[in-house]
Amino acid sequence: MKKFTLPHEDTGPDFGRRRFLQGSAAAAVLAGSAGAALHAPPARAQSTSARIVIVGAGAAGVSLATRLDRALDGARITIVDPREDHYYQPGLTLVATGAWERDRVVDRNARYLPRNVDWVREAVAEYDPESNRVRTDRGNWLEYDFLLVATGLQLDFRAIEGLDPDRVGENGLGCVYDTPDRAAATAQAIAAFVDTGGRGLFIQPPGGIKCAGAPFKVAMLTEHRLRQGGSRERAELLFATPHPSTGSIFSQPDMNDFLKVHLPEDRGFSMEWEHQLVALDHSARTAIFATPEGEREVEYDFIHAVPPMSAPAELLDSELADHDGDFPGWMAVDRHTLRHPRYSNVFGVGDVVGTPIGKTAASVKAQVPVAVDNLLAVMREAEPTAAYGGYTSCPLITEFGRGILVEFDYSLQMTPSFDFIDPYREQWVPWLMKDRMLHAAYKAMLRGRI
Amino acid sequence: MAFDLIGLIAVGMEFLGWLLWPLLALVLADLGLVAYLLSRRRPLAVGAAVRIVVPVGIVVAIAVAAALPAWTGSSFGQLTSLLDYLAIVGGGLGVGVVTGLLLYPPIQLLRAR
């Protein structure tokens, strides 16, 4: 047998040439197969003429649309949302702290929605599950056989007197939630605070919020910015939480323990326990807290204000809301099947649903396949058996360049996707994932690929 | 949360973004060059090409490893674990090897004339 020749031997490449050509052909076939697998419909799409309405074109709504479009043959899928822009919300923390530019988190829904999906650019103003229909803000009724609610949540700025979202960025007011523009305005307010120093107030609101790690991330990244800017000594930092010192400021117990020690001892935050923000005097830069001892006024130079959150008002006014269950203020669903407990043809996905944990994009990634599988089962008149286990994830960014990859589920135990990433250690790799990898995973999720 | 092979490929494609298509074009051009080189049935100057490609790949690998923290807006001071350093080395090696592979066919063509 002829031996493959090495460099300077140059005696003729027959075997190497054949092997190389075989290898190249194999690589081409593999690449082609991968491409075909990414673009092919499932082997057997389920045939139906059902009318499916998806409310909301955020992460959950778009992911549902792309998956259902591929899984069903003949369905009439309608998605209802007036928004043309699609915000990559997991990136808002990085915009608000100056690590990313605003444009990096702004995309277009049209890039992801399948052509077969009918996009109604209106907002749902009324749910009528008894009659299987929704009414839009332009007065149009949309009838459905199956409804998927993926509206996201509403920020209740009005719950805090004097908190005007239009003034974010002015007079030391920041808010990471809401829009990319307001996140960018928050970055400017933080930059001004880093220049001047003074008192920085960081707020955790009561109740369920999306990306529950964000208030901590903004606090810790601002502290890091102060150190980077050489002004840490000129700043006093307070973290105000409605929870008592014996309570939980983070759902996952290990992270809760970590944060309760790390913030005051390693980062120098004064922990203001049982302080619930109730009002702001924007001009005077004064925050008013409800405490067990009564109201307390605190002056600030910068405040990161986080409003309470809930399901959108029109959903709360409907029979789809959790009126008498464990999660008032949110949509009622079975926490495992994501199916509405009273309306068997209605499912909920994403921030809007009432579950113990799970208002993150990572939760959406876990919930969407469950909701789709269960919807397909119900369409076949079978029992929905897919179950959402409560998976959620938070790359808890502690500094620019470091973070902890926190993943857990309803059991509140850590459930790391990658065994080699220690969920109890600050490392650069979680930061690398947050900064460079997770946005790609998010886009793949929108396309229904993961 | 598990990722299957197709999922990882999908994420990789999204990660590359607009770079995906130029990169694919480059790979196809390289494969075309290889086919052309092999079809000529003349001796290949493998050694000469490798002597150029390997040092270039090593330089690229070192440069990429050195630049990786800064690419994420971070610094070497933020690396805290063995995993962090392995990621840096792995990233540099990966890009270095890919660079070498992509560079090899045109260098081979130039050297084999």
Short mmCIF file of C-alpha atoms in Angstrom, two decimals, chain A residues 94 217 220-221 224 255 258 262 267 394-406 421-435, chain B residues 74 78-81 83-84:
data_model
loop_
_atom_site.label_atom_id
_atom_site.label_comp_id
_atom_site.label_asym_id
_atom_site.label_seq_id
_atom_site.Cartn_x
_atom_site.Cartn_y
_atom_site.Cartn_z
CA LEU A 94 -25.56 45.86 28.76
CA LYS A 217 -26.57 43.45 37.52
CA MET A 220 -22.91 45.70 40.42
CA LEU A 221 -21.94 47.02 36.98
CA HIS A 224 -17.61 48.46 38.70
CA MET A 255 -27.52 32.79 44.68
CA PHE A 258 -24.26 34.82 47.61
CA HIS A 262 -21.51 39.83 48.14
CA ARG A 267 -19.11 45.62 46.86
CA CYS A 394 -29.56 34.24 34.37
CA PRO A 395 -25.99 35.02 33.42
CA LEU A 396 -25.50 37.07 36.58
CA ILE A 397 -22.98 39.62 35.39
CA THR A 398 -20.98 40.86 38.36
CA GLU A 399 -18.40 42.97 36.55
CA PHE A 400 -17.58 43.94 32.98
CA GLY A 401 -15.80 40.73 32.09
CA ARG A 402 -17.12 38.42 34.79
CA GLY A 403 -20.31 36.61 35.62
CA ILE A 404 -21.94 33.54 37.08
CA LEU A 405 -24.05 31.31 34.86
CA VAL A 406 -27.08 30.58 37.02
CA ILE A 421 -19.09 25.76 33.90
CA ASP A 422 -19.10 26.09 37.68
CA PRO A 423 -22.38 27.81 38.67
CA TYR A 424 -20.84 28.93 41.92
CA ARG A 425 -17.93 30.88 40.57
CA GLU A 426 -17.39 34.25 38.91
CA GLN A 427 -15.68 33.59 35.60
CA TRP A 428 -14.99 35.22 32.27
CA VAL A 429 -16.71 32.46 30.24
CA PRO A 430 -20.28 33.40 31.35
CA TRP A 431 -19.46 36.98 30.36
CA LEU A 432 -18.22 35.74 26.98
CA MET A 433 -21.52 33.89 26.57
CA LYS A 434 -23.57 36.93 27.55
CA ASP A 435 -21.57 39.33 25.42
CA SER B 74 -12.81 42.77 29.07
CA GLN B 78 -10.88 39.30 34.54
CA LEU B 79 -9.90 35.69 33.84
CA THR B 80 -10.32 33.73 37.04
CA SER B 81 -10.39 30.02 36.25
CA LEU B 83 -11.86 27.20 32.09
CA ASP B 84 -11.34 30.87 31.21
#
